[in-house]
Amino acid sequence: MRRIFKKRFSMVETIGLLAFVVVGIAIDAYAATTVPNTFTTGTTAKAAEVNANFSALATAIDSIPAGPTGATGATGATGATGLSGPAGPTGATGTTGPTGPQGPAGSPDTGDQVRDKFFTGTSCVGNSANDVMVKVGPLCVDKYEASIWSAADGTGTPYGVFAGQNAYPGTFPANGNWTAAVYAVSKQAVLPSSGVTWFQAQQACALSGKRLLTNAEWQMAAAGTPEVPSVFRLPRQAVHATSFSSYCPRIQCSINWIGEV
């Protein structure tokens, strides 16, 4: 037993053992190639020849083809959402759309429009086709002597003291403190209303978006509207059936205001 453990291997035996280990690891490569040097018992192995054999084995091992691709592993968990990128540039302005339908008719004049109409405005539009007004300097003035009606457009019930007119209602008292509105209208070919107090006249005008003229404004509006006996000096309660404009020395004038109250 002691001799077995003290046995020494020769160089040939040692190289043979190493070659066996290498060949055992890659038997397929060894079977597919031949080493350039063969050693026998008692033969001295040269280092260069041993190295040549190892080089041949290394080349054979490196030439072994790769095995088949393994199965794909399970999909990993989704990663966290990345940061948002910077905003892109603003796109080009689109084409203009088609014009929309015409809107509904506007409401009647506002307070400011009424004020402008009488002081500095250029429009002389009355409350209806029956309510005729004309431009006199910076003012718009009723063209015809006012008649008072139950409706702002000069329809409904006419009020006054002449034949064909109705007495002023109790809702329109002499102090002007009305509870049912009436309206002053500049209507052609009708009898003017009379027998009203200043307070009633003021309220009838205000309810129509108008006001009473000052004395200076009255004179300015009435100037150039002379009395024409054949037309203007009609019997009381009479009314001319057609327009008086042909008797005015200028188109924009008030009719027969000189001397009227």
Coordinates of C-alpha atoms in Angstrom, one line a residue:
M1 CA 0.0 0.0 0.0
R2 CA 2.8 2.3 0.9
R3 CA 4.4 1.8 -2.5
I4 CA 1.1 2.6 -4.3
F5 CA 0.9 6.0 -2.8
K6 CA 4.6 6.7 -3.4
K7 CA 4.4 5.7 -7.1
R8 CA 5.5 8.3 -9.5
F9 CA 3.9 8.7 -13.0
S10 CA 6.1 9.2 -16.0
M11 CA 5.7 12.2 -18.3
V12 CA 3.8 10.0 -20.8
E13 CA 1.4 8.8 -18.2
T14 CA 0.8 12.4 -17.0
I15 CA 0.1 13.7 -20.5
G16 CA -2.2 10.7 -21.1
L17 CA -4.2 11.5 -18.0
L18 CA -4.6 15.1 -19.0
A19 CA -5.6 14.2 -22.5
F20 CA -8.2 11.7 -21.1
V21 CA -9.7 14.5 -19.0
V22 CA -9.9 16.9 -21.9
V23 CA -11.3 14.2 -24.2
G24 CA -13.9 13.3 -21.6
I25 CA -15.1 16.8 -21.4
A26 CA -15.5 17.2 -25.2
I27 CA -15.8 13.7 -26.5
D28 CA -17.7 14.8 -29.5
A29 CA -15.0 17.3 -30.6
Y30 CA -12.3 14.6 -30.0
A31 CA -14.2 12.1 -32.1
A32 CA -14.5 14.6 -34.9
T33 CA -10.7 15.4 -35.0
T34 CA -7.3 13.7 -34.7
V35 CA -4.4 15.0 -32.7
P36 CA -1.2 15.4 -34.6
N37 CA 1.0 13.5 -32.1
T38 CA 0.6 10.1 -30.6
F39 CA 2.6 9.0 -27.5
T40 CA 3.5 5.5 -26.3
T41 CA 4.8 4.1 -23.1
G42 CA 8.5 4.8 -22.5
T43 CA 8.5 7.5 -25.2
T44 CA 9.7 11.0 -24.2
A45 CA 6.9 13.6 -24.8
K46 CA 8.1 16.9 -26.1
A47 CA 6.3 20.0 -24.8
A48 CA 5.8 21.4 -28.4
E49 CA 4.1 18.1 -29.4
V50 CA 1.8 18.2 -26.3
N51 CA 0.9 21.8 -27.0
A52 CA 0.1 20.9 -30.6
N53 CA -2.3 18.2 -29.5
F54 CA -4.0 20.7 -27.1
S55 CA -4.3 23.3 -29.9
A56 CA -5.9 20.7 -32.1
L57 CA -8.4 19.9 -29.4
A58 CA -9.1 23.6 -28.7
T59 CA -9.8 24.1 -32.4
A60 CA -12.2 21.1 -32.4
I61 CA -14.0 22.4 -29.3
D62 CA -14.4 25.9 -30.7
S63 CA -15.9 24.4 -33.9
I64 CA -18.7 22.6 -32.1
P65 CA -22.0 24.1 -33.4
A66 CA -24.3 25.9 -31.0
G67 CA -27.2 23.8 -29.6
P68 CA -30.9 24.6 -30.4
T69 CA -32.4 27.8 -29.1
G70 CA -34.1 27.3 -25.8
A71 CA -37.8 28.2 -25.2
T72 CA -38.6 31.9 -24.7
G73 CA -38.9 32.8 -21.1
A74 CA -42.0 34.4 -19.6
T75 CA -42.6 38.1 -20.3
G76 CA -41.4 40.4 -17.6
A77 CA -43.5 42.9 -15.7
T78 CA -44.2 46.2 -17.5
G79 CA -41.9 49.0 -16.5
A80 CA -42.9 52.3 -15.1
T81 CA -44.3 55.0 -17.5
G82 CA -41.6 57.3 -18.7
L83 CA -41.8 61.1 -18.5
S84 CA -43.9 63.0 -21.0
G85 CA -42.0 64.6 -23.8
P86 CA -42.0 68.3 -24.6
A87 CA -45.2 69.8 -26.2
G88 CA -45.0 70.0 -30.0
P89 CA -45.4 73.3 -32.0
T90 CA -48.8 74.8 -32.5
G91 CA -50.5 73.7 -35.7
A92 CA -51.5 76.0 -38.5
T93 CA -54.8 78.0 -38.1
G94 CA -57.7 76.3 -39.8
T95 CA -59.8 77.8 -42.5
T96 CA -62.7 80.1 -41.5
G97 CA -66.0 78.4 -41.2
P98 CA -69.1 79.4 -43.1
T99 CA -71.1 82.4 -42.0
G100 CA -73.8 81.6 -39.5
P101 CA -77.5 82.3 -40.0
Q102 CA -78.8 85.8 -39.3
G103 CA -79.7 86.4 -35.7
P104 CA -83.2 87.5 -34.5
A105 CA -84.3 91.1 -34.7
G106 CA -82.9 93.3 -32.0
S107 CA -84.9 94.7 -29.1
P108 CA -86.4 98.3 -29.2
D109 CA -84.2 101.2 -28.5
T110 CA -82.3 101.3 -25.2
G111 CA -82.4 104.3 -23.0
D112 CA -79.1 105.5 -24.4
Q113 CA -80.4 105.1 -28.0
V114 CA -83.5 107.1 -27.1
R115 CA -81.4 109.9 -25.6
D116 CA -79.1 109.9 -28.6
K117 CA -82.1 110.0 -30.9
F118 CA -83.3 113.2 -29.4
F119 CA -80.1 115.0 -28.6
T120 CA -77.2 113.9 -30.8
G121 CA -78.4 110.9 -32.9
T122 CA -78.7 110.9 -36.6
S123 CA -81.5 108.4 -36.8
C124 CA -85.1 109.6 -36.9
V125 CA -86.9 106.3 -36.7
G126 CA -90.2 106.4 -34.7
N127 CA -91.7 103.4 -32.9
S128 CA -93.6 102.2 -36.0
A129 CA -94.4 103.2 -39.6
N130 CA -97.3 105.2 -38.1
D131 CA -94.8 107.2 -35.9
V132 CA -93.2 109.7 -38.3
M133 CA -90.3 111.8 -37.1
V134 CA -87.9 114.2 -38.9
K135 CA -84.4 115.5 -38.3
V136 CA -84.3 119.1 -37.0
G137 CA -80.7 120.2 -36.3
P138 CA -79.4 117.8 -33.7
L139 CA -82.9 116.7 -32.8
C140 CA -85.5 114.2 -34.0
V141 CA -89.0 115.7 -33.8
D142 CA -92.5 114.4 -34.4
K143 CA -93.5 115.5 -37.9
Y144 CA -97.2 115.6 -37.1
E145 CA -99.0 116.9 -34.0
A146 CA -99.1 114.1 -31.5
S147 CA -102.2 111.9 -31.0
I148 CA -102.5 109.6 -27.9
W149 CA -103.2 105.9 -28.4
S150 CA -103.6 102.8 -26.3
A151 CA -100.8 101.1 -28.4
A152 CA -97.3 102.4 -29.2
D153 CA -97.7 101.8 -33.0
G154 CA -100.7 104.2 -33.2
T155 CA -103.4 101.5 -33.3
G156 CA -106.0 100.6 -30.8
T157 CA -108.0 103.3 -29.0
P158 CA -107.4 107.0 -29.8
Y159 CA -107.8 109.5 -26.9
G160 CA -108.8 113.1 -26.9
V161 CA -111.8 115.5 -26.8
F162 CA -112.6 115.6 -30.5
A163 CA -115.3 113.6 -32.3
G164 CA -114.2 110.1 -32.9
Q165 CA -111.8 110.1 -29.9
N166 CA -112.3 108.5 -26.6
A167 CA -112.1 110.3 -23.2
Y168 CA -108.9 109.7 -21.3
P169 CA -109.2 106.7 -19.1
G170 CA -109.2 106.9 -15.3
T171 CA -105.9 105.0 -15.4
F172 CA -104.3 108.1 -17.1
P173 CA -105.3 110.9 -14.6
A174 CA -104.5 114.6 -15.0
N175 CA -101.5 114.4 -12.6
G176 CA -99.8 111.9 -15.0
N177 CA -99.6 109.1 -12.4
W178 CA -100.8 106.5 -14.9
T179 CA -101.5 102.8 -14.1
A180 CA -102.1 101.8 -17.7
A181 CA -99.7 103.1 -20.4
V182 CA -100.8 105.3 -23.3
Y183 CA -98.5 106.6 -26.1
A184 CA -97.9 109.8 -28.0
V185 CA -97.7 109.0 -31.8
S186 CA -96.8 111.3 -34.7
K187 CA -99.4 109.8 -37.0
Q188 CA -100.5 111.3 -40.3
A189 CA -104.1 112.2 -41.2
V190 CA -105.6 111.9 -37.7
L191 CA -106.8 114.4 -35.3
P192 CA -104.2 115.5 -32.7
S193 CA -105.0 114.9 -29.0
S194 CA -105.8 117.9 -26.9
G195 CA -107.2 118.7 -23.5
V196 CA -104.3 117.1 -21.7
T197 CA -102.3 118.5 -18.8
W198 CA -98.5 119.0 -19.0
F199 CA -98.1 116.0 -16.8
Q200 CA -100.2 113.7 -19.0
A201 CA -98.3 115.0 -22.1
Q202 CA -95.0 114.4 -20.5
Q203 CA -95.9 110.8 -19.5
A204 CA -97.4 110.0 -22.9
C205 CA -94.1 111.1 -24.6
A206 CA -91.9 109.3 -22.1
L207 CA -93.8 106.0 -22.6
S208 CA -93.0 106.4 -26.3
G209 CA -89.3 107.0 -25.7
K210 CA -89.7 110.7 -26.3
R211 CA -89.9 114.0 -24.4
L212 CA -91.5 117.4 -24.6
L213 CA -89.5 120.1 -26.5
T214 CA -88.1 123.1 -24.7
N215 CA -89.3 126.5 -26.0
A216 CA -86.1 127.1 -27.9
E217 CA -86.3 123.6 -29.5
W218 CA -90.0 124.3 -30.4
Q219 CA -89.1 127.5 -32.2
M220 CA -86.2 125.8 -34.1
A221 CA -88.5 122.9 -35.2
A222 CA -91.4 125.1 -36.1
A223 CA -89.4 127.7 -38.1
G224 CA -90.0 127.5 -41.8
T225 CA -93.5 126.0 -41.4
P226 CA -95.7 129.0 -42.3
E227 CA -99.4 129.1 -42.0
V228 CA -101.1 128.2 -45.4
P229 CA -104.7 129.4 -45.1
S230 CA -106.0 126.9 -47.7
V231 CA -104.5 124.0 -45.8
F232 CA -103.8 124.8 -42.2
R233 CA -106.6 127.1 -41.2
L234 CA -109.1 124.3 -41.2
P235 CA -112.2 124.3 -39.0
R236 CA -111.7 122.9 -35.5
Q237 CA -111.8 119.1 -35.4
A238 CA -111.0 118.9 -39.1
V239 CA -108.0 117.0 -40.4
H240 CA -106.3 117.1 -43.8
A241 CA -106.3 113.6 -45.4
T242 CA -102.9 113.7 -47.1
S243 CA -99.4 114.6 -46.3
F244 CA -98.6 118.3 -45.8
S245 CA -95.0 118.0 -46.9
S246 CA -95.6 119.7 -50.2
Y247 CA -96.4 122.9 -48.3
C248 CA -93.1 122.8 -46.4
P249 CA -90.2 125.0 -47.7
R250 CA -87.8 122.2 -46.6
I251 CA -88.3 118.4 -46.6
Q252 CA -87.4 117.9 -43.0
C253 CA -90.0 120.0 -41.2
S254 CA -92.8 119.8 -38.7
I255 CA -96.3 120.5 -40.0
N256 CA -98.2 123.7 -38.9
W257 CA -96.5 124.2 -35.6
I258 CA -96.4 128.0 -35.7
G259 CA -99.0 129.3 -33.3
E260 CA -100.1 125.8 -32.1
V261 CA -100.3 125.0 -28.4

